[in-house]
PDB file of C-alpha atoms in Angstrom:
ATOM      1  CA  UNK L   1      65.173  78.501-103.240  1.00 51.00           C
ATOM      2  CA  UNK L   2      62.582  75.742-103.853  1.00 56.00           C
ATOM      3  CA  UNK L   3      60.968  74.111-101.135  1.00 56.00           C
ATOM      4  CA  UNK L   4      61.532  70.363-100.464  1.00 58.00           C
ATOM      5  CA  UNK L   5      58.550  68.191-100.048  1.00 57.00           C
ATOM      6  CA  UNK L   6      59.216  63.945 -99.395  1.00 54.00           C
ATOM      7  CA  UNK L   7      56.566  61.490 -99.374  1.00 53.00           C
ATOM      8  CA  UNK L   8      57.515  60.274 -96.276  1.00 53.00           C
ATOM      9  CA  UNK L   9      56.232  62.991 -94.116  1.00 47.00           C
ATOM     10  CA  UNK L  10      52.980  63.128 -96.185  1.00 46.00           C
ATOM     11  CA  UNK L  11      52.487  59.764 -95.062  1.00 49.00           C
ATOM     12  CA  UNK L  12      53.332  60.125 -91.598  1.00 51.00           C
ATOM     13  CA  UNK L  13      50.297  62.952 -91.132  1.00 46.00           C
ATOM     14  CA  UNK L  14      48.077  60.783 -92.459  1.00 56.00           C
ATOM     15  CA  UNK L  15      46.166  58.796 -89.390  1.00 63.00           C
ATOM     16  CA  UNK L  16      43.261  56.685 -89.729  1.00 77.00           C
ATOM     17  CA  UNK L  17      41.247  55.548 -86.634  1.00 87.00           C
ATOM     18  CA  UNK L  18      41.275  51.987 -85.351  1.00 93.00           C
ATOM     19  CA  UNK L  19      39.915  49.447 -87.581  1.00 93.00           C
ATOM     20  CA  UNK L  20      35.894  48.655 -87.722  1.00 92.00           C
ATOM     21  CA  UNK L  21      37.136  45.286 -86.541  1.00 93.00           C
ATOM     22  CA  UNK L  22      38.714  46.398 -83.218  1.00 94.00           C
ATOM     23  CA  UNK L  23      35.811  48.437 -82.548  1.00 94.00           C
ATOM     24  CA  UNK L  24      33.603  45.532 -82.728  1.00 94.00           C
ATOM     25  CA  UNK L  25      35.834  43.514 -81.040  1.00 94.00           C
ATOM     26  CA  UNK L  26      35.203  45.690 -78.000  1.00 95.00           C
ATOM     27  CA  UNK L  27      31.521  46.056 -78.126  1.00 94.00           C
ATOM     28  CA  UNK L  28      31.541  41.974 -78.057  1.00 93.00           C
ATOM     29  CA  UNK L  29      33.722  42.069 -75.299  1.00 93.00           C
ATOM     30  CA  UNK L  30      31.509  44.377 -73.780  1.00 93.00           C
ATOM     31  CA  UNK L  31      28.280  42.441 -74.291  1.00 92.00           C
ATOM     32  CA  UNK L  32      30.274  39.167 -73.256  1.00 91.00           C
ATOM     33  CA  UNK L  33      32.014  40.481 -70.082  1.00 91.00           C
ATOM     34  CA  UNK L  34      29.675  40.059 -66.816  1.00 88.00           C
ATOM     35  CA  UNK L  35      30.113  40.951 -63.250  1.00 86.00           C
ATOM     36  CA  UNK L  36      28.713  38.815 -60.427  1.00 83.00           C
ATOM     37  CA  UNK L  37      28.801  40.023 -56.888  1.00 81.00           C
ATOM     38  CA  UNK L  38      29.990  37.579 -54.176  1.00 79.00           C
ATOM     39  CA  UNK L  39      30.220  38.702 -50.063  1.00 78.00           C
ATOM     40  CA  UNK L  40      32.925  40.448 -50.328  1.00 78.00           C
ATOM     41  CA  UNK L  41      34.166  40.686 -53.727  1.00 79.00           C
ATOM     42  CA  UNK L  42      33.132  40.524 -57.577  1.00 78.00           C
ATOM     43  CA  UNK L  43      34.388  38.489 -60.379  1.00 80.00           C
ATOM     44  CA  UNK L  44      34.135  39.384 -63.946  1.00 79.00           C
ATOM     45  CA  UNK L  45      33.749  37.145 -66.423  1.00 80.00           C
ATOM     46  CA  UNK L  46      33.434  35.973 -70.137  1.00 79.00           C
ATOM     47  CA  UNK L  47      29.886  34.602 -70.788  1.00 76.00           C
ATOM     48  CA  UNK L  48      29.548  33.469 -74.834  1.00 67.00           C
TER      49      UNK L  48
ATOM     50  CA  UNK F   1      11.122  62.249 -75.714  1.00 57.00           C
ATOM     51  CA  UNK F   2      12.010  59.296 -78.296  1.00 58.00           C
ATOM     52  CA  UNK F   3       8.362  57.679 -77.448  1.00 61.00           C
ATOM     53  CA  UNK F   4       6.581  61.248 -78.913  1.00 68.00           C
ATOM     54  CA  UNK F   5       8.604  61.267 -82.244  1.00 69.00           C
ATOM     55  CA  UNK F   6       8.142  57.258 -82.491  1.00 62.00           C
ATOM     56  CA  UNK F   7       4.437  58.073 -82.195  1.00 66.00           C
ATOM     57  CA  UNK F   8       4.881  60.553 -84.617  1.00 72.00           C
ATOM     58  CA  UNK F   9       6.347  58.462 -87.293  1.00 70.00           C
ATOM     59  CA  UNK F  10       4.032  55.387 -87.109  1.00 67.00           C
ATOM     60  CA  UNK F  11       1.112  58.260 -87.566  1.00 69.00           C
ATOM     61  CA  UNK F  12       2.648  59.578 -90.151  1.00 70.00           C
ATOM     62  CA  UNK F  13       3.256  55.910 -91.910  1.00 65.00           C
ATOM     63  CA  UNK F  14      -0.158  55.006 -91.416  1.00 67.00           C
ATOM     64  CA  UNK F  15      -1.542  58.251 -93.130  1.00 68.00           C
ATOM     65  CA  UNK F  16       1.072  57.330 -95.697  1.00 68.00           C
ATOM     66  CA  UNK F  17      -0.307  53.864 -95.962  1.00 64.00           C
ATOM     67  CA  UNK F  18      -4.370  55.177 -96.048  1.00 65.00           C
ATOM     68  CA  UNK F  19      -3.076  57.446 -99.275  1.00 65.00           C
ATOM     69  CA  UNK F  20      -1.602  54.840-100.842  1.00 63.00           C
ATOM     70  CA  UNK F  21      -4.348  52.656-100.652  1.00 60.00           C
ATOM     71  CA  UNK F  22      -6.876  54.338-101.813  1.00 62.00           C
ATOM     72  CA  UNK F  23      -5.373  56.391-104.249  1.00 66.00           C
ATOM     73  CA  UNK F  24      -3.964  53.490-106.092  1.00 63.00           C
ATOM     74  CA  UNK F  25      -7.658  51.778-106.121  1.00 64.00           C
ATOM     75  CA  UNK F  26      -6.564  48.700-105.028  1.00 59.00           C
ATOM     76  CA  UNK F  27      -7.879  48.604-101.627  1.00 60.00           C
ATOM     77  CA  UNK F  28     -11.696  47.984-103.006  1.00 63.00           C
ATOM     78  CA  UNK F  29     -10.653  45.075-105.013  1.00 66.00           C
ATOM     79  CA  UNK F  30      -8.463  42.909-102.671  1.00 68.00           C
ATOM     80  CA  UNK F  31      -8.991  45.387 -98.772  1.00 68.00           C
ATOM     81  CA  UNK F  32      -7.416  42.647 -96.419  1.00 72.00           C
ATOM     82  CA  UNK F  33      -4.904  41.395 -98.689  1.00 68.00           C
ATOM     83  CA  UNK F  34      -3.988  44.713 -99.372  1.00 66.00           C
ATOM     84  CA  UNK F  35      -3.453  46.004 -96.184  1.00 69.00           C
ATOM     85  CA  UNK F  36      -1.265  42.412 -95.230  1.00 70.00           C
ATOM     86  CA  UNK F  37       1.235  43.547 -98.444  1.00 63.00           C
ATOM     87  CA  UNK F  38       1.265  47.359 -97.110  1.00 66.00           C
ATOM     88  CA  UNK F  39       2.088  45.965 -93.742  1.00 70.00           C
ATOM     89  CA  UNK F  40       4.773  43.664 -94.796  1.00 66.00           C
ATOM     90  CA  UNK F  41       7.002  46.143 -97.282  1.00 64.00           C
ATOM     91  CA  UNK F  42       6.330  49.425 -94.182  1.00 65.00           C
ATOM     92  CA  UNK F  43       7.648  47.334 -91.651  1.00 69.00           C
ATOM     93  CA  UNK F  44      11.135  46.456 -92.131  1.00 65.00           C
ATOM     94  CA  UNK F  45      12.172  49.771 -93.218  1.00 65.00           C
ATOM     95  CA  UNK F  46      10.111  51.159 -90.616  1.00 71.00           C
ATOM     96  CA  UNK F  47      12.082  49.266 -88.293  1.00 74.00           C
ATOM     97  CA  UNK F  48      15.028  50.613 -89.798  1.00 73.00           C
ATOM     98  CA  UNK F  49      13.795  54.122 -89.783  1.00 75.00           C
ATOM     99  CA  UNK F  50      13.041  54.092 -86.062  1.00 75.00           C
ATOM    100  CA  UNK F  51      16.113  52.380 -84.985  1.00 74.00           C
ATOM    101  CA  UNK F  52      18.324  55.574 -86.843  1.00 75.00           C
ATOM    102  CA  UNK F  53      16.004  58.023 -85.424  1.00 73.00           C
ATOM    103  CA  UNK F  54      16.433  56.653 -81.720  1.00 71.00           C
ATOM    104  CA  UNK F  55      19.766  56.355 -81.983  1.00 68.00           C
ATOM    105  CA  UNK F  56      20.252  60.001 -83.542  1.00 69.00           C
ATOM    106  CA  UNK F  57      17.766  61.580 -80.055  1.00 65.00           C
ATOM    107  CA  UNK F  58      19.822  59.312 -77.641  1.00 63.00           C
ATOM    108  CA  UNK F  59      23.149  60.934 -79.372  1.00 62.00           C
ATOM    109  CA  UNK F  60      21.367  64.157 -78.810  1.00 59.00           C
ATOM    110  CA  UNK F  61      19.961  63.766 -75.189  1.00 57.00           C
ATOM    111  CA  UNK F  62      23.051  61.973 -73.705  1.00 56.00           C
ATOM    112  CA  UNK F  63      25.273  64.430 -75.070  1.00 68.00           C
ATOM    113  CA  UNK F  64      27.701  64.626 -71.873  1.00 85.00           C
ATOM    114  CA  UNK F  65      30.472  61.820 -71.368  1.00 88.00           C
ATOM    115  CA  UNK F  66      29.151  61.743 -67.457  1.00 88.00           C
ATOM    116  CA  UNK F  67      25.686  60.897 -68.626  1.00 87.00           C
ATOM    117  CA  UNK F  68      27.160  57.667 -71.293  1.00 88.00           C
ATOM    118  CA  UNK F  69      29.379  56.474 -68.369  1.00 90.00           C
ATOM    119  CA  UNK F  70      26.372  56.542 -66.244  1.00 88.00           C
ATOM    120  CA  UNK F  71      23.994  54.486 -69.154  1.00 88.00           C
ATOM    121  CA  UNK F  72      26.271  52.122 -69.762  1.00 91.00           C
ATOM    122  CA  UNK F  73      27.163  51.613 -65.532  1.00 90.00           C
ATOM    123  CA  UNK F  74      23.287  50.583 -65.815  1.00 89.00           C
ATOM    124  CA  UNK F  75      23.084  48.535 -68.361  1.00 89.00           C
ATOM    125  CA  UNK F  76      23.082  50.371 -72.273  1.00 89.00           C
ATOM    126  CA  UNK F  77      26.034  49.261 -74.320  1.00 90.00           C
ATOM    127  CA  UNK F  78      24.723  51.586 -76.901  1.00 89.00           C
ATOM    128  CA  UNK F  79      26.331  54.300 -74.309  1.00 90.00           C
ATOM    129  CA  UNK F  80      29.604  52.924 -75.068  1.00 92.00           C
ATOM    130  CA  UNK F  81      28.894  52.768 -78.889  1.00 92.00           C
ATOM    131  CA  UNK F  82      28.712  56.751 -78.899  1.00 90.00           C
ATOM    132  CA  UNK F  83      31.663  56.905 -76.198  1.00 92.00           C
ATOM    133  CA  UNK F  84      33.884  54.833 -78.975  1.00 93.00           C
ATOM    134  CA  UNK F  85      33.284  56.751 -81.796  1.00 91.00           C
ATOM    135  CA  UNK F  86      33.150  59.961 -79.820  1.00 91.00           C
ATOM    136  CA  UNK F  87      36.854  59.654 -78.675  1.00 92.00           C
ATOM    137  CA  UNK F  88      38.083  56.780 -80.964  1.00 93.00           C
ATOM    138  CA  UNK F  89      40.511  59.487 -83.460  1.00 93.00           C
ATOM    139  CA  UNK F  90      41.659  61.049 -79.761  1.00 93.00           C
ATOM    140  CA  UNK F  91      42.973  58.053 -78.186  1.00 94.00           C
ATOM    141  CA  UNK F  92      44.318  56.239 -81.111  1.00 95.00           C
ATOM    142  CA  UNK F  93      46.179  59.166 -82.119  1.00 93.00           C
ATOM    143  CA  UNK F  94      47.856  59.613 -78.645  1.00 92.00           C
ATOM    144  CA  UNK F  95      47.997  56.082 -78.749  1.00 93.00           C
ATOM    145  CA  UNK F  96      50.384  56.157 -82.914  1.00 92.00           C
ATOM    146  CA  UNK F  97      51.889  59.363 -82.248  1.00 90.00           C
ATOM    147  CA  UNK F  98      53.991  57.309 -78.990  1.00 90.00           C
ATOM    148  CA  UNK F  99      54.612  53.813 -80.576  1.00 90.00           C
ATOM    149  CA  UNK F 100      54.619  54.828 -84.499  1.00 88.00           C
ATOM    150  CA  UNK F 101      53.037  51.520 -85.671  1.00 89.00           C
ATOM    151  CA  UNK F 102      49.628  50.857 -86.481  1.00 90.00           C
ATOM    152  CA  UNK F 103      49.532  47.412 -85.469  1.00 91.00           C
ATOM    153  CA  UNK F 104      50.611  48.155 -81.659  1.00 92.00           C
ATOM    154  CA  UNK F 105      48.152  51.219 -81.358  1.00 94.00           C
ATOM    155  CA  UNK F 106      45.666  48.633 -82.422  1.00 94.00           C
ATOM    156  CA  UNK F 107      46.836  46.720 -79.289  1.00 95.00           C
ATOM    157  CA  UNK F 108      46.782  49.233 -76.783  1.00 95.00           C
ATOM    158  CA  UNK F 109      43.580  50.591 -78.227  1.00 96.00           C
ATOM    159  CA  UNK F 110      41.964  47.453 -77.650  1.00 96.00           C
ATOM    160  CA  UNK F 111      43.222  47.209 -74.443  1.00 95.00           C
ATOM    161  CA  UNK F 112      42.453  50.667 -73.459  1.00 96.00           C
ATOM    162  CA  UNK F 113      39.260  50.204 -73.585  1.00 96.00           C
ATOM    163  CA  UNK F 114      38.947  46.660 -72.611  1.00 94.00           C
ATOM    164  CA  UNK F 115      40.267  48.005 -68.793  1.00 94.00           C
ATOM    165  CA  UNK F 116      37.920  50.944 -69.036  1.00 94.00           C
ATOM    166  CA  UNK F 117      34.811  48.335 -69.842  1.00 94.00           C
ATOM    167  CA  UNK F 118      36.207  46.273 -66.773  1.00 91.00           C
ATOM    168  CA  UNK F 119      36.734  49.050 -64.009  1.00 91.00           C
ATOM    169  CA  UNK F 120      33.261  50.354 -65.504  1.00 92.00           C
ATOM    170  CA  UNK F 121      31.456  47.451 -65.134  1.00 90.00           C
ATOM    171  CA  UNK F 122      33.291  46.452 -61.665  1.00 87.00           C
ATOM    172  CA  UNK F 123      31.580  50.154 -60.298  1.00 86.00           C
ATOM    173  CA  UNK F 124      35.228  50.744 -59.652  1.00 85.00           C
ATOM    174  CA  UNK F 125      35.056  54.566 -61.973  1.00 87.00           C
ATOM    175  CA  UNK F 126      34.310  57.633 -59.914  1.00 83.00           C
ATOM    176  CA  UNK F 127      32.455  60.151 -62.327  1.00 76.00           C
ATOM    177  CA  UNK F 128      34.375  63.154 -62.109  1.00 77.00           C
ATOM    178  CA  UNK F 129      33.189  64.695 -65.292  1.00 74.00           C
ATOM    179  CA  UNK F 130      36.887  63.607 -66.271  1.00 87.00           C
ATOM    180  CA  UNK F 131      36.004  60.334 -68.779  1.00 91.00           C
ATOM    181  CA  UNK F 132      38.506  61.402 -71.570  1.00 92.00           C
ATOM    182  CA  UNK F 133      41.714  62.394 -69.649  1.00 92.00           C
ATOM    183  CA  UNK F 134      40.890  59.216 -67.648  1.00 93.00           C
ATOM    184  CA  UNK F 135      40.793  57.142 -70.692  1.00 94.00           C
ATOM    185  CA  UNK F 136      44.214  59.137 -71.852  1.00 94.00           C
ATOM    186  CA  UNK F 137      45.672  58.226 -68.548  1.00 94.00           C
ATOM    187  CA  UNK F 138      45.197  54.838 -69.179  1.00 94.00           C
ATOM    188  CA  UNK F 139      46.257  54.707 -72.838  1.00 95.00           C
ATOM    189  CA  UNK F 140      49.516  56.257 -71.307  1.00 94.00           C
ATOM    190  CA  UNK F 141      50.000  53.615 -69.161  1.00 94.00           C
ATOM    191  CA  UNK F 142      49.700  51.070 -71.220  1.00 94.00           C
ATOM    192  CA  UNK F 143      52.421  52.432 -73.893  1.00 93.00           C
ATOM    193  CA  UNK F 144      55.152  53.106 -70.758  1.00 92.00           C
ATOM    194  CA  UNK F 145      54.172  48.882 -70.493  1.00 92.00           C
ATOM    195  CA  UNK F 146      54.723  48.173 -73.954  1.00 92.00           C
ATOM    196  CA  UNK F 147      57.737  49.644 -73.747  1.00 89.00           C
ATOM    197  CA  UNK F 148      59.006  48.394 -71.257  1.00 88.00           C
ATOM    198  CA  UNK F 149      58.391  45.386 -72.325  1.00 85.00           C
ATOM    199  CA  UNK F 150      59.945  45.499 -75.252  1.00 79.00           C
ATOM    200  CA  UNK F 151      63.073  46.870 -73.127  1.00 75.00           C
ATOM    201  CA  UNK F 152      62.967  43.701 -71.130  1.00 67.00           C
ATOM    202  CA  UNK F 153      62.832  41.218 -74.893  1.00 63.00           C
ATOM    203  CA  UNK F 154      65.963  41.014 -76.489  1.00 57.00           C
ATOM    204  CA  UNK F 155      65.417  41.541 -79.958  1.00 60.00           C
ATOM    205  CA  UNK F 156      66.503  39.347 -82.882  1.00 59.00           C
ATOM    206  CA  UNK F 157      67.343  41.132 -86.101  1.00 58.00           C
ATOM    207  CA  UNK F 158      66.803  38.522 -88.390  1.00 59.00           C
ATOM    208  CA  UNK F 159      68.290  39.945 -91.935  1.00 60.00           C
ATOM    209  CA  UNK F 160      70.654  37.456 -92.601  1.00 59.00           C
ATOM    210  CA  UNK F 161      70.569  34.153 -94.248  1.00 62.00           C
ATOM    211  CA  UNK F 162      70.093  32.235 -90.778  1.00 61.00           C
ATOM    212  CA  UNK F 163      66.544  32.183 -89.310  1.00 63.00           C
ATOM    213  CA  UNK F 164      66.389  31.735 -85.607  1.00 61.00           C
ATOM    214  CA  UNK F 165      63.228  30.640 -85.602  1.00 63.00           C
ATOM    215  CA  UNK F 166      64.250  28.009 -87.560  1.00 58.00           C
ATOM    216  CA  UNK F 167      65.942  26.308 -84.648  1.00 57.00           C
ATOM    217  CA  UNK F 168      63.208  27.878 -81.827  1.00 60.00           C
ATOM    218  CA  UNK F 169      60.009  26.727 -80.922  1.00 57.00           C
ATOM    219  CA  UNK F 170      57.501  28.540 -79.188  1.00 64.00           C
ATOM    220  CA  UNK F 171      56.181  26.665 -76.362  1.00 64.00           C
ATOM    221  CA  UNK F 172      54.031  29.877 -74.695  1.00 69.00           C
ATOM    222  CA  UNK F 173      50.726  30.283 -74.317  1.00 69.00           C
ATOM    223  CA  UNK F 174      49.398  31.876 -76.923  1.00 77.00           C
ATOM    224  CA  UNK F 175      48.099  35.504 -76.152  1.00 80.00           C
ATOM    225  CA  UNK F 176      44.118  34.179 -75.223  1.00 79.00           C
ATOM    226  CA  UNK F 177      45.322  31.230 -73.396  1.00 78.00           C
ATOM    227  CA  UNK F 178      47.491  33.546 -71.710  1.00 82.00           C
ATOM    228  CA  UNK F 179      44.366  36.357 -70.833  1.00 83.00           C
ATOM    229  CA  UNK F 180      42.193  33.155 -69.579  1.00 82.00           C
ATOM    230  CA  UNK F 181      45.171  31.281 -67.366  1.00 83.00           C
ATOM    231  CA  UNK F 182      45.571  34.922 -65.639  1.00 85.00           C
ATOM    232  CA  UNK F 183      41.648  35.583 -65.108  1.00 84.00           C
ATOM    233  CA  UNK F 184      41.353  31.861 -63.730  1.00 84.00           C
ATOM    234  CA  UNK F 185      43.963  32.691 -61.403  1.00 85.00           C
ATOM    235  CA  UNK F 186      42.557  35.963 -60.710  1.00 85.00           C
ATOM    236  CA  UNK F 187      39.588  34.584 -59.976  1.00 84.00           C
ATOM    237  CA  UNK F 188      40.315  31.486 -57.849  1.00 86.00           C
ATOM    238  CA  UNK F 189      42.782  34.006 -55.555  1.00 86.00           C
ATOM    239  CA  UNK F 190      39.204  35.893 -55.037  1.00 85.00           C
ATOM    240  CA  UNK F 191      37.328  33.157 -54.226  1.00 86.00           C
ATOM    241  CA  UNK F 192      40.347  31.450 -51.814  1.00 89.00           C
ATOM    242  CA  UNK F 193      39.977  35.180 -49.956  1.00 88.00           C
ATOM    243  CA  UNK F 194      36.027  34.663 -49.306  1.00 86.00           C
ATOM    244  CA  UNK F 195      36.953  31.631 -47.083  1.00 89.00           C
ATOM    245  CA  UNK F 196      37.136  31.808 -43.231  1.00 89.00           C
ATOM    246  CA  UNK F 197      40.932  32.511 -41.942  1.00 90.00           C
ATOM    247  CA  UNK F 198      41.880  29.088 -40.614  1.00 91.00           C
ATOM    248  CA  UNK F 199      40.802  27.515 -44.135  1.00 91.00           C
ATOM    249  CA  UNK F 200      42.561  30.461 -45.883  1.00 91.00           C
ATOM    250  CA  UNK F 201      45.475  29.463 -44.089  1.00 91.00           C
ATOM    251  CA  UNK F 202      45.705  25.901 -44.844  1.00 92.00           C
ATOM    252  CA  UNK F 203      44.995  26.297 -48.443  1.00 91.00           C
ATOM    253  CA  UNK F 204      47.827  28.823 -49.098  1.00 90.00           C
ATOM    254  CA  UNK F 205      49.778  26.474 -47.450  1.00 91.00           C
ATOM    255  CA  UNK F 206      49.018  23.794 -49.287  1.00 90.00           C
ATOM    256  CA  UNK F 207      48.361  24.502 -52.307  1.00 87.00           C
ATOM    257  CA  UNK F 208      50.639  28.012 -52.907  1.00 87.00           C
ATOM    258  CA  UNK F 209      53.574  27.152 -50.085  1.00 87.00           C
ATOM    259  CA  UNK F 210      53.731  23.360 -50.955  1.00 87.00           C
ATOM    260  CA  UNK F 211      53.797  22.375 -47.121  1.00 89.00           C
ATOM    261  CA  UNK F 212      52.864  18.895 -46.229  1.00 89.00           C
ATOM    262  CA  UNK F 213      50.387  18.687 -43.718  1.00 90.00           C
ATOM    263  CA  UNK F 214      52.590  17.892 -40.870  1.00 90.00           C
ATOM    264  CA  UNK F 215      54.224  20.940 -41.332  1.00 90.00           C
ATOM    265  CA  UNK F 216      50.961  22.986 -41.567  1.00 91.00           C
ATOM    266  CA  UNK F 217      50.235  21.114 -38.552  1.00 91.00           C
ATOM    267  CA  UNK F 218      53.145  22.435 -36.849  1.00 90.00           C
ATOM    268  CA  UNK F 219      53.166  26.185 -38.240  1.00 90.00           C
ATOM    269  CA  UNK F 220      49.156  26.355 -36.897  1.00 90.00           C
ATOM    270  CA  UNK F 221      49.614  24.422 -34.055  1.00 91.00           C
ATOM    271  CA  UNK F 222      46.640  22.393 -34.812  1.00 91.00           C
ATOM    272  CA  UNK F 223      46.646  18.138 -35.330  1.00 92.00           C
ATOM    273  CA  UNK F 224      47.328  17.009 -38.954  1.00 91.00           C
ATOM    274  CA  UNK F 225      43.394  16.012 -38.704  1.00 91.00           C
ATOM    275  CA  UNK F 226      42.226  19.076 -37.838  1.00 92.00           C
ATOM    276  CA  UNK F 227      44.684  20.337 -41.065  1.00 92.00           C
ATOM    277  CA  UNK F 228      43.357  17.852 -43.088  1.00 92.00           C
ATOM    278  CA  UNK F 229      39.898  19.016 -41.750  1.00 93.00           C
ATOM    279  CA  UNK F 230      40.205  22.675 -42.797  1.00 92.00           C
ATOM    280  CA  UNK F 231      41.434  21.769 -45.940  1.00 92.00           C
ATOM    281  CA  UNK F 232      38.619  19.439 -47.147  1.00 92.00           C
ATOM    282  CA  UNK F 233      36.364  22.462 -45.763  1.00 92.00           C
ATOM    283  CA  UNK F 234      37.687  24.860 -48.104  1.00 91.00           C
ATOM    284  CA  UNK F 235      37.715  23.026 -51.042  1.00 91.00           C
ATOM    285  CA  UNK F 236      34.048  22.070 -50.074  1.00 91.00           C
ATOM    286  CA  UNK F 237      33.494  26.090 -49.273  1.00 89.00           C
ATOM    287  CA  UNK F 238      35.247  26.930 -52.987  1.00 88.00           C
ATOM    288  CA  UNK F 239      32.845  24.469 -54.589  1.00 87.00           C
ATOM    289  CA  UNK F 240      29.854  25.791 -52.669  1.00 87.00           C
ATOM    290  CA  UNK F 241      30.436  29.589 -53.577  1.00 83.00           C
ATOM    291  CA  UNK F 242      31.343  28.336 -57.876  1.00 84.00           C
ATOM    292  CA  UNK F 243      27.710  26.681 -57.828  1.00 83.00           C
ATOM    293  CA  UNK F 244      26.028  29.690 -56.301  1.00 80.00           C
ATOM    294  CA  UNK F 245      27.169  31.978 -58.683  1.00 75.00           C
ATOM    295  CA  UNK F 246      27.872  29.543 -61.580  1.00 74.00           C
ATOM    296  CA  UNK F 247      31.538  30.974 -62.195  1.00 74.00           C
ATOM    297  CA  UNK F 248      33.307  28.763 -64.894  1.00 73.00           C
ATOM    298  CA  UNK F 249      37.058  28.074 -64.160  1.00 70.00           C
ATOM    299  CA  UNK F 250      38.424  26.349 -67.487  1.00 67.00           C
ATOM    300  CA  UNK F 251      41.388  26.788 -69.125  1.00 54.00           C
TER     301      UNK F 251
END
C-alpha cells in the first residue's frame, strides 16, 4: 500500500526562530532598561 | 588575548600598507598624500575586520552560559547577544510546540527574555550553572499564563454577517500604556515602602484606604495635625528620594 504524505504536516515541522525584529527589540530593551539602587530597594527603569 | 591578535592585525595592515606603497610607485611622487588615502580606505574596513574578529574570540573565550550571565551582570550586553542566538531555536520551539501560533510564541519569547534581562539586571539570578532550564522554566510559566488567560476571555467567533466590534469600543489601555501604568505603580509602592512607619501609615491610608483624616486620626490615635503632619512629610520624603535618584514617574 502507498504511503500517505499531506502538506499539512510538512508545514507543521517546519519552525523558524523568532523574528530579527524581536531579537532587536530585546537588545534595546536591554540597553534601555536601568537599575538604580535606593536604601532598601531598587527600581528598574526605561531610560531612552 | 583579543589585544595580541588586534596587535597582530594592525601589523599586519601596516606591512600591507608599506607594500602597497612602494610597489605601486606612488609613494615618491605624492608620500604624505599618499599615506592620508591609504589611511582613509584601511580604516573602515579595518574597523570592520576587528570588530568580527573580537566578537568571534569573545564567542570563543566566554564559551560557558555561567561566564555570559556573569558579563552581562557587569555590564556587556554583547553577553546577551551570544546568550540570544545561542538558545533562541530552544526556547522558541518549546515556546510554538505549546501555543501552535507564531504570533503568541513571538509574545512569550519577548517576554521571556524581557523577565530574564530584569531579574538579571536586579542581581536577583543565582548562577547555578542552570541558565537554560531557568530560561525554560520561565518560558513555561508564561504559556500556563497565556492560557489561562485566554480561559478567563470569552471568545467571540465572529464568522457571521454581524461584527461585534462593530457595536464595541475598546476603551483599555493599550498594551505599552498598560506595561508603563503597572511599572509606575510598581515603582511608587517601592518608594511609599522606603518611608518611616508612621508616614507609611498615613499614606496608605490616605491615599490607598480613602480615609479622611479624622479617621486616620482616630485609627493612629494621633491629632488630625499631627495626621496632616505625617502626610505632608511623606509626600515631601517621596519627592526627596525621586530627585536623588532622578526616577521618572509619567504615564
Amino acid at each position: 500500500m502507498a504511503k500517505l504524505y499531506s502538506e499539512n504536516s510538512l508545514e507543521k515541522t517546519k519552525n523558524e526562530g523568532p523574528k530579527n525584529e524581536t531579537i532587536k527589540f530585546i537588545l534595546d530593551y536591554s540597553k534601555a532598561y536601568k537599575v538604580v539602587k535606593g536604601k532598601r530597594k531598587k527600581f528598574g527603569m526605561l531610560l531612552n | 588575548m583579543v589585544n595580541k591578535i588586534v596587535k597582530k592585525v594592525r601589523i599586519f595592515c601596516f606591512l600591507g600598507m608599506i607594500v602597497v606603497i612602494f610597489d605601486s610607485n606612488i609613494f615618491f611622487k605624492t608620500p604624505v598624500y599618499s599615506i592620508i588615502l591609504l589611511l582613509k580606505l584601511i580604516t573602515p574596513s579595518l574597523e570592520v575586520l576587528l570588530r568580527a574578529l573580537k566578537v568571534k574570540i569573545m564567542q570563543k573565550a566566554l564559551q560557558t552560559d555561567a561566564t555570559l550571565v556573569s558579563s552581562y551582570i557587569k555590564g556587556q550586553e554583547f553577553a546577551l547577544e551570544i546568550l540570544i542566538h545561542r538558545h533562541k531555536q530552544k526556547v522558541y520551539s518549546f515556546i510554538y510546540s505549546k501555543v501552535f501560533d507564531k504570533d503568541i510564541a513571538e509574545d512569550i519569547f519577548q517576554d521571556t527574555f524581557i523577565k530574564v534581562i530584569n531579574t538579571l539586571k536586579r542581581g536577583a539570578y543565582n548562577e547555578e550553572g542552570k541558565f537554560l532550564p531557568w530560561v525554560m522554566r520561565i518560558a513555561h510559566n508564561l504559556v500556563i499564563d497565556h492560557f489561562r488567560k485566554n480561559n478567563r476571555m470569552p471568545k467571540f467567533d465572529n464568522s457571521g454577517e454581524f461584527s461585534i466590534f462593530s457595536v464595541l469600543s475598546d476603551s483599555a489601555l493599550n498594551a505599552e500604556k498598560t506595561i508603563i501604568k503597572s511599572q509606575v505603580e510598581n515603582d511608587v509602592k517601592r518608594l511609599i515602602d522606603e518611608l518611616p512607619g508612621d508616614q507609611k501609615e498615613v499614606l496608605i491610608m490616605r491615599i490607598y484606604n480613602d480615609m479622611s483624616f479624622k479617621e486616620i486620626s482616630e485609627r493612629t490615635g494621633v491629632s488630625i495635625n499631627t495626621a496632616l503632619g505625617r502626610m505632608r512629610y511623606a509626600l515631601i520624603n517621596l519627592r526627596k528620594i525621586i530627585d536623588k535618584h532622578n526616577i521618572i514617574l509619567t504615564n
